mmCIF file of C-alpha atoms in Angstrom:
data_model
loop_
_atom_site.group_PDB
_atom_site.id
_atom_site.type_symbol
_atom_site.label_atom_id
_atom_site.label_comp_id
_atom_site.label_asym_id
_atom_site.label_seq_id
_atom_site.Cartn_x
_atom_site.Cartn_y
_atom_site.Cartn_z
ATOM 1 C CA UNK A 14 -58.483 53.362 70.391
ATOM 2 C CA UNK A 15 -58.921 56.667 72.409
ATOM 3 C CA UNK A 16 -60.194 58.781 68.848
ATOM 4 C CA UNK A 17 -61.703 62.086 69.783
ATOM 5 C CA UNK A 18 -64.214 63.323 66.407
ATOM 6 C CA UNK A 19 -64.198 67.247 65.778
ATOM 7 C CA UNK A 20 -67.352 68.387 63.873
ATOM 8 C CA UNK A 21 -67.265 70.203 61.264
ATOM 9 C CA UNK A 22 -63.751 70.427 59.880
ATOM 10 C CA UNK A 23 -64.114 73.854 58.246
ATOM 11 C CA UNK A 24 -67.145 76.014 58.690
ATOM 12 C CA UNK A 25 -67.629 79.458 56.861
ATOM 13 C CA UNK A 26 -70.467 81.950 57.797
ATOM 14 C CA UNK A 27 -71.335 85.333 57.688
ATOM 15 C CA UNK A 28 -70.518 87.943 60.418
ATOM 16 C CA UNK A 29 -73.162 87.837 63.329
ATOM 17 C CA UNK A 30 -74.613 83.993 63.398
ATOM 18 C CA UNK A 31 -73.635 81.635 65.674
ATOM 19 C CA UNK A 32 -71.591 78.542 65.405
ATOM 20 C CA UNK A 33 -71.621 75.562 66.852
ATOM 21 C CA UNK A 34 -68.655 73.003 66.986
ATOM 22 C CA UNK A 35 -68.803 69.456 68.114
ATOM 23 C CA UNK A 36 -66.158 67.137 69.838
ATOM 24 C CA UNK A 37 -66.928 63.421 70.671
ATOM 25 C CA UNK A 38 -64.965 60.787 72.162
ATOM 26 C CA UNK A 39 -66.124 57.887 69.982
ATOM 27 C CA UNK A 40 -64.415 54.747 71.808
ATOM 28 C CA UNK A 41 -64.036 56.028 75.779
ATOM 29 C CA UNK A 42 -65.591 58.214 78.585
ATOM 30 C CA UNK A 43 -64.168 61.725 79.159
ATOM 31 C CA UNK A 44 -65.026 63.684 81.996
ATOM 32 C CA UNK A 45 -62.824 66.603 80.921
ATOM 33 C CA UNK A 46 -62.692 67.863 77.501
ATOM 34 C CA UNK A 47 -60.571 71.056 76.674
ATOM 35 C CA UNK A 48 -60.838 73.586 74.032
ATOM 36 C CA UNK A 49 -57.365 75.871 71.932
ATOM 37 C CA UNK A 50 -57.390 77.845 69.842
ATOM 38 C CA UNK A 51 -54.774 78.328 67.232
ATOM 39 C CA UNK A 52 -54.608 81.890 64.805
ATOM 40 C CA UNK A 53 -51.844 81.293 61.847
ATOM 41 C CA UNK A 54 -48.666 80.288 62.318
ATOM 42 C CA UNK A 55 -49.082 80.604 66.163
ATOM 43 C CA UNK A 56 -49.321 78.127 68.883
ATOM 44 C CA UNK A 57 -52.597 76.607 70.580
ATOM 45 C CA UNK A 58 -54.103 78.487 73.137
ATOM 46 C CA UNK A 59 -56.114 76.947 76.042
ATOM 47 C CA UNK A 60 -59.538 78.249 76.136
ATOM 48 C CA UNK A 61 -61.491 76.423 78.561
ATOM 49 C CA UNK A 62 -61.582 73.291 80.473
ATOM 50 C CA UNK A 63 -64.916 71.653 79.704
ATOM 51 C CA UNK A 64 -66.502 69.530 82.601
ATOM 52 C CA UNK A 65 -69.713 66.699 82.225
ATOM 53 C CA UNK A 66 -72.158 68.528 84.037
ATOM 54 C CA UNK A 67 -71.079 70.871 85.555
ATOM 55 C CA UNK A 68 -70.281 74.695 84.468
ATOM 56 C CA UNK A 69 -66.750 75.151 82.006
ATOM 57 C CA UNK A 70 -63.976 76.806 83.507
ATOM 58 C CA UNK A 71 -62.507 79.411 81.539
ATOM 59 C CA UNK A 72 -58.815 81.182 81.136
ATOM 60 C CA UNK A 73 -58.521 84.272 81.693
ATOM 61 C CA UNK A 74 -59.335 87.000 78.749
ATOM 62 C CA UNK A 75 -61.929 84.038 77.142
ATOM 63 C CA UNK A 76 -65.312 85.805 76.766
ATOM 64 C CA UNK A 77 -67.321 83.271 78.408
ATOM 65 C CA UNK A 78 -70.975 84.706 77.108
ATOM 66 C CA UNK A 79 -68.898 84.462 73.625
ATOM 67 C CA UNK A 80 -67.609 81.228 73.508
ATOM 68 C CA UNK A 81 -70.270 78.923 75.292
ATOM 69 C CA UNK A 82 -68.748 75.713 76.012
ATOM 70 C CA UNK A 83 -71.765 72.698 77.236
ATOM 71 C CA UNK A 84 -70.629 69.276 78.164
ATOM 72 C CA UNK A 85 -74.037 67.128 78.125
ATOM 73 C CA UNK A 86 -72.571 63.826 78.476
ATOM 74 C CA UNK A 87 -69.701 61.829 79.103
ATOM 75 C CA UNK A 88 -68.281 61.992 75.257
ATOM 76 C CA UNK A 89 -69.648 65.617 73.590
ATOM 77 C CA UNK A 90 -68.969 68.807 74.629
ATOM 78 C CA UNK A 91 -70.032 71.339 72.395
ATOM 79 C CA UNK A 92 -68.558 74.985 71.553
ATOM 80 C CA UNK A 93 -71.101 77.447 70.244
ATOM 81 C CA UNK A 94 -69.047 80.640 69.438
ATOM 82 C CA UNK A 95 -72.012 83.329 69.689
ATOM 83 C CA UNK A 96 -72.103 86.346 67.245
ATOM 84 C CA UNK A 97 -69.292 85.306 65.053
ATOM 85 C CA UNK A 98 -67.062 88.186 64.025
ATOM 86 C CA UNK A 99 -64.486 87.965 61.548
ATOM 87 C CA UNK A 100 -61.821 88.053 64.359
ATOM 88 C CA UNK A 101 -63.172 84.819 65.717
ATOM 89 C CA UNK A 102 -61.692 83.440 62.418
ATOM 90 C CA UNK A 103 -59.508 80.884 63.808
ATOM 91 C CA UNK A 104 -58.602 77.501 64.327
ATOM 92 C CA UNK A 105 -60.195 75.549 67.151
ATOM 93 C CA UNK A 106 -58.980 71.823 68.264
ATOM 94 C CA UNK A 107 -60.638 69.787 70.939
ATOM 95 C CA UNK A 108 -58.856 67.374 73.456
ATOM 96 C CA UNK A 109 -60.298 65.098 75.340
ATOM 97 C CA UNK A 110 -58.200 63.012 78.590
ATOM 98 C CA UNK A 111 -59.121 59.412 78.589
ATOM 99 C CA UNK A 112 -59.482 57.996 82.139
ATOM 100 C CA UNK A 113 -59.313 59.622 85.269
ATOM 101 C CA UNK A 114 -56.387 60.061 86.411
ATOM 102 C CA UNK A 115 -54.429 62.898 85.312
ATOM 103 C CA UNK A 116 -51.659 60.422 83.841
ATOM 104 C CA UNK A 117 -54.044 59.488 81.264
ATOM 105 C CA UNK A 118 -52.611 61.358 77.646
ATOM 106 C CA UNK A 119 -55.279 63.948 76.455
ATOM 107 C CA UNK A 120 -56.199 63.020 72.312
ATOM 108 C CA UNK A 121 -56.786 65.733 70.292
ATOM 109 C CA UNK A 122 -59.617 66.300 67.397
ATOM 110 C CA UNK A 123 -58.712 66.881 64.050
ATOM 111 C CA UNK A 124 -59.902 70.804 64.702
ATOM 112 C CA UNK A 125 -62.410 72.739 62.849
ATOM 113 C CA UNK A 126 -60.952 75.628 60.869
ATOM 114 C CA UNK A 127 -63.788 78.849 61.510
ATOM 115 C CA UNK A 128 -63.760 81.333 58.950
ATOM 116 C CA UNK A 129 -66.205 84.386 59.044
ATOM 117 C CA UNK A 130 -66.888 86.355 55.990
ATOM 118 C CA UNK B 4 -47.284 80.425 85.971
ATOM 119 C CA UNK B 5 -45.401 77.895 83.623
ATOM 120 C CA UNK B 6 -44.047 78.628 80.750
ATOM 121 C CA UNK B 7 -42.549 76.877 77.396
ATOM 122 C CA UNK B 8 -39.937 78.435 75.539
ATOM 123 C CA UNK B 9 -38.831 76.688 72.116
ATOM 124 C CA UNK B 10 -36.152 79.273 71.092
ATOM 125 C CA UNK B 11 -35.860 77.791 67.200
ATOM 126 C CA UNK B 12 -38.597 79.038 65.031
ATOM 127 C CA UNK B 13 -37.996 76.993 61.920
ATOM 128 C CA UNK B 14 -34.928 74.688 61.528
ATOM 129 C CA UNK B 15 -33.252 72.284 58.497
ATOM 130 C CA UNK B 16 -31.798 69.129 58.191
ATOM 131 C CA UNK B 17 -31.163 66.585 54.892
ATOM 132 C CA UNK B 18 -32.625 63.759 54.809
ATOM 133 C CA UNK B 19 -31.372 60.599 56.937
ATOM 134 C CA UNK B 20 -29.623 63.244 59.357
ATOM 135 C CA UNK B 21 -30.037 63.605 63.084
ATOM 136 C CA UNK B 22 -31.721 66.888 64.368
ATOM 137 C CA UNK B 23 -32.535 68.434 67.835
ATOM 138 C CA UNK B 24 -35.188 70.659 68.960
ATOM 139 C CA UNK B 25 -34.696 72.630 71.289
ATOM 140 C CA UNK B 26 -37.641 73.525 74.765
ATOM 141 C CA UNK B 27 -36.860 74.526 78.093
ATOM 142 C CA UNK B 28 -40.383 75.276 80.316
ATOM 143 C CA UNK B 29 -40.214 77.019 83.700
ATOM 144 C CA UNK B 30 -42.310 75.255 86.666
ATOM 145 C CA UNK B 31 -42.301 75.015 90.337
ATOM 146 C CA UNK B 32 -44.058 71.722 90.289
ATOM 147 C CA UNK B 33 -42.795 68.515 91.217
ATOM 148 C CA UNK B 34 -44.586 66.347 89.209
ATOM 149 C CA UNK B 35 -45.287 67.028 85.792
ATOM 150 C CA UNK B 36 -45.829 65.500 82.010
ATOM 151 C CA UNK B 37 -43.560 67.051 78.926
ATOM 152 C CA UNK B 38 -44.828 66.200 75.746
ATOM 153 C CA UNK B 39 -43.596 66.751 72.241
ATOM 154 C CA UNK B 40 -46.419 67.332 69.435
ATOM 155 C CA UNK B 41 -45.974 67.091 65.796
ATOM 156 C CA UNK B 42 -48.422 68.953 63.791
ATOM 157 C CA UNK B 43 -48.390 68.526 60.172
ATOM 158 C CA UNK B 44 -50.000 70.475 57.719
ATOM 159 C CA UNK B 45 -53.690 68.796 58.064
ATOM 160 C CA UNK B 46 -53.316 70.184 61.414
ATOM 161 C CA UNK B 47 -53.748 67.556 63.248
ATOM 162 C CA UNK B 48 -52.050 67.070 66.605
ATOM 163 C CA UNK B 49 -49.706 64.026 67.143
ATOM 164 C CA UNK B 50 -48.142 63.125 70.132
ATOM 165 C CA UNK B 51 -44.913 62.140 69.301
ATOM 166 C CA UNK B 52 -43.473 61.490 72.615
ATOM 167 C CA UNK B 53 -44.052 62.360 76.654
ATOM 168 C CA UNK B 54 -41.714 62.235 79.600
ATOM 169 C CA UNK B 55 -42.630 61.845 83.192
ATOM 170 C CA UNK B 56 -40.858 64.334 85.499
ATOM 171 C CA UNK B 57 -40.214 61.701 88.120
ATOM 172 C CA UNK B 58 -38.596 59.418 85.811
ATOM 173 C CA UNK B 59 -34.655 59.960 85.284
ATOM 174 C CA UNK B 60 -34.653 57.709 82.316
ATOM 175 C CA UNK B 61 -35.812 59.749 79.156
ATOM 176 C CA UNK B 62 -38.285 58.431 77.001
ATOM 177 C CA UNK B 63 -37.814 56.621 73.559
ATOM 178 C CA UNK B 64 -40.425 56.161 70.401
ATOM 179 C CA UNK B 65 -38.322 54.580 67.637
ATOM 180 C CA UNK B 66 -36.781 57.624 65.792
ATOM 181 C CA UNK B 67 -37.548 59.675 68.327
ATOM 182 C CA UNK B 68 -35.895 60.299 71.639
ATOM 183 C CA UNK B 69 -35.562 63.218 74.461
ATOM 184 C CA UNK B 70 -33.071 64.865 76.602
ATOM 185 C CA UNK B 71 -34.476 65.321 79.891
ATOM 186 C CA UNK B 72 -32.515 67.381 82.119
ATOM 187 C CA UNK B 73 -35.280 68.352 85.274
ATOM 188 C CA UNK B 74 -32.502 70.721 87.090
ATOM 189 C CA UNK B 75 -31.865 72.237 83.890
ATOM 190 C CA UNK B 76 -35.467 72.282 82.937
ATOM 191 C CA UNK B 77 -34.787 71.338 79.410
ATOM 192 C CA UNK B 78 -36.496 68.774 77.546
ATOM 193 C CA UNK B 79 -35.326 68.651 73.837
ATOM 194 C CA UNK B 80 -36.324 65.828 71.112
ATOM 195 C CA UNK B 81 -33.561 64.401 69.191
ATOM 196 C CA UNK B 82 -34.777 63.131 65.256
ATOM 197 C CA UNK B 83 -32.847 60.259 63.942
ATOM 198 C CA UNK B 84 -32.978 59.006 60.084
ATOM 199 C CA UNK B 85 -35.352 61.868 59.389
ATOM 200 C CA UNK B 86 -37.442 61.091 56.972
ATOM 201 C CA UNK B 87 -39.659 63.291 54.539
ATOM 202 C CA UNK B 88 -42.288 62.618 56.662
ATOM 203 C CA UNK B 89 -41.460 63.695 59.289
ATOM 204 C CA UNK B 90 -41.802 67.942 58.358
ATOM 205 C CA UNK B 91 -44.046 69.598 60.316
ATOM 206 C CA UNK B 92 -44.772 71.943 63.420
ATOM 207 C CA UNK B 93 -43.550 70.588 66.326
ATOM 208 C CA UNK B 94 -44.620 71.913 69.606
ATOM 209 C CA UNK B 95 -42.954 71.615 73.295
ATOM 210 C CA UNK B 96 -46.105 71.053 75.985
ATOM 211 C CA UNK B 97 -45.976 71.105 79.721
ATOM 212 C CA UNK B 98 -48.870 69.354 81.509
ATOM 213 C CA UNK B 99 -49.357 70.379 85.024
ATOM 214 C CA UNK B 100 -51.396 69.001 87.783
ATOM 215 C CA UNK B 101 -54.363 70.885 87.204
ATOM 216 C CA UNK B 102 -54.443 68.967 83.560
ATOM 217 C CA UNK B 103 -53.812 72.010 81.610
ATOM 218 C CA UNK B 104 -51.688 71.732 79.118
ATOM 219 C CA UNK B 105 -49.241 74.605 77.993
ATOM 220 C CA UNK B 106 -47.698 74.624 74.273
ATOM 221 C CA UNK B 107 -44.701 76.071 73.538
ATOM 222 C CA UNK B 108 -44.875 78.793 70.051
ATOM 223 C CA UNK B 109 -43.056 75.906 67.810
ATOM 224 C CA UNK B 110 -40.511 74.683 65.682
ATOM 225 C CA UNK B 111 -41.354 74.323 62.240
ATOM 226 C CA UNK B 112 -38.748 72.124 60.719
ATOM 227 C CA UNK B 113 -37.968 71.478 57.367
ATOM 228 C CA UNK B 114 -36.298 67.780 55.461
ATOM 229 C CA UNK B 115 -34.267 68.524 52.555
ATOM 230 C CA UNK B 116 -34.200 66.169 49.912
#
């Protein structure tokens, strides 16, 4: 139980489109979702704290017209990262908390490796 | 702010020997979740183990155990029997009551045969 789905696993485009990256809870509810971000060799990095219906809350130094974060329903939030440069290369992992109290352990997506040419 | 600090960037050990990472975070919470995460090369995160704050006892997953010292701040994993397997990234996390969690830069340990 509690399996979170990342979509796609590796996505390569060319400088300037858009990008959209999926996360789903497939087997439970999630109210909260988060979104890191991990360059090589480095450690994940919280990016935003994704909320069902109501606006994302981002850290500070996250470019929130960049990295649009919507949470439609109670097991997708999506990640659209807008204008893609290659510096946005990186790799992005979803977590999702299962429950609601804080208690609950946060699964984690596979993560979608983002290259831009 | 917290903070994790894993202070070993890679470390060894042969095969079927005992090895400890190291973490000590920084809080001025009460309450709290410390988590180790073991990320192999698919890149998938595993949870590997978690610790309550308020509990003195320290947590236990086969293999796998902690050292929990709250005054100290220091939560290290202890690896016994490694295994081949069990090579990877393995990152120190501090949950705090606002759900964030906060990773610690990593230990990338290595099983010789």
């Amino acid at each position: 139980g509690a399996v979170v789905s990342q979509h796609p696993s590796w996505v390569i485009c060319k400088s300037g489109t858009s990008v959209k990256i999926e996360c789903r809870s497939l087997d439970f509810q999630a109210t909260t979702m988060f979104w890191y971000r991990q360059f090589p060799k480095q450690s994940l990095m919280l990016m935003a704290t994704s909320n069902e219906g109501s606006k994302a809350t981002y850290e500070q130094g996250v470019e929130k017209d960049k990295f649009l974060i919507n949470h439609a329903s109670l097991t997708l939030s999506t990640l659209t990262v807008t204008s893609a440069h290659p510096e946005d290369s990186s790799f992005y992992i979803c977590s999702a908390r299962s429950g609601t109290g804080w208690s609950q352990p946060q699964h984690f997506g596979d993560g979608t490796r983002l290259s831009i040419l | 702010a917290q903070t994790v600090t894993q202070s070993q960037p890679e470390m060894s050990v042969q095969e079927a020997e005992t090895v400890t990472l190291s973490c000590t975070y920084d809080t001025s919470e009460s309450d709290y979740y410390l988590f180790w995460y073991k990320q192999p090369p698919s890149r998938q995160m595993i949870l590997v183990i978690r610790q309550e704050a308020y509990k003195q006892q320290n947590a236990t997953e086969n293999r796998f155990s902690v050292n929990f010292q709250k005054a100290a701040k220091s939560f290290s994993l202890k690896i016994s029997d490694s295994q081949l397997g069990d090579a990877a990234m393995y990152f120190c996390a501090y949950r705090s009551g606002d759900d964030k969690i906060i990773f610690g830069k990593g230990t990338r340990l290595h099983i010789l045969p």
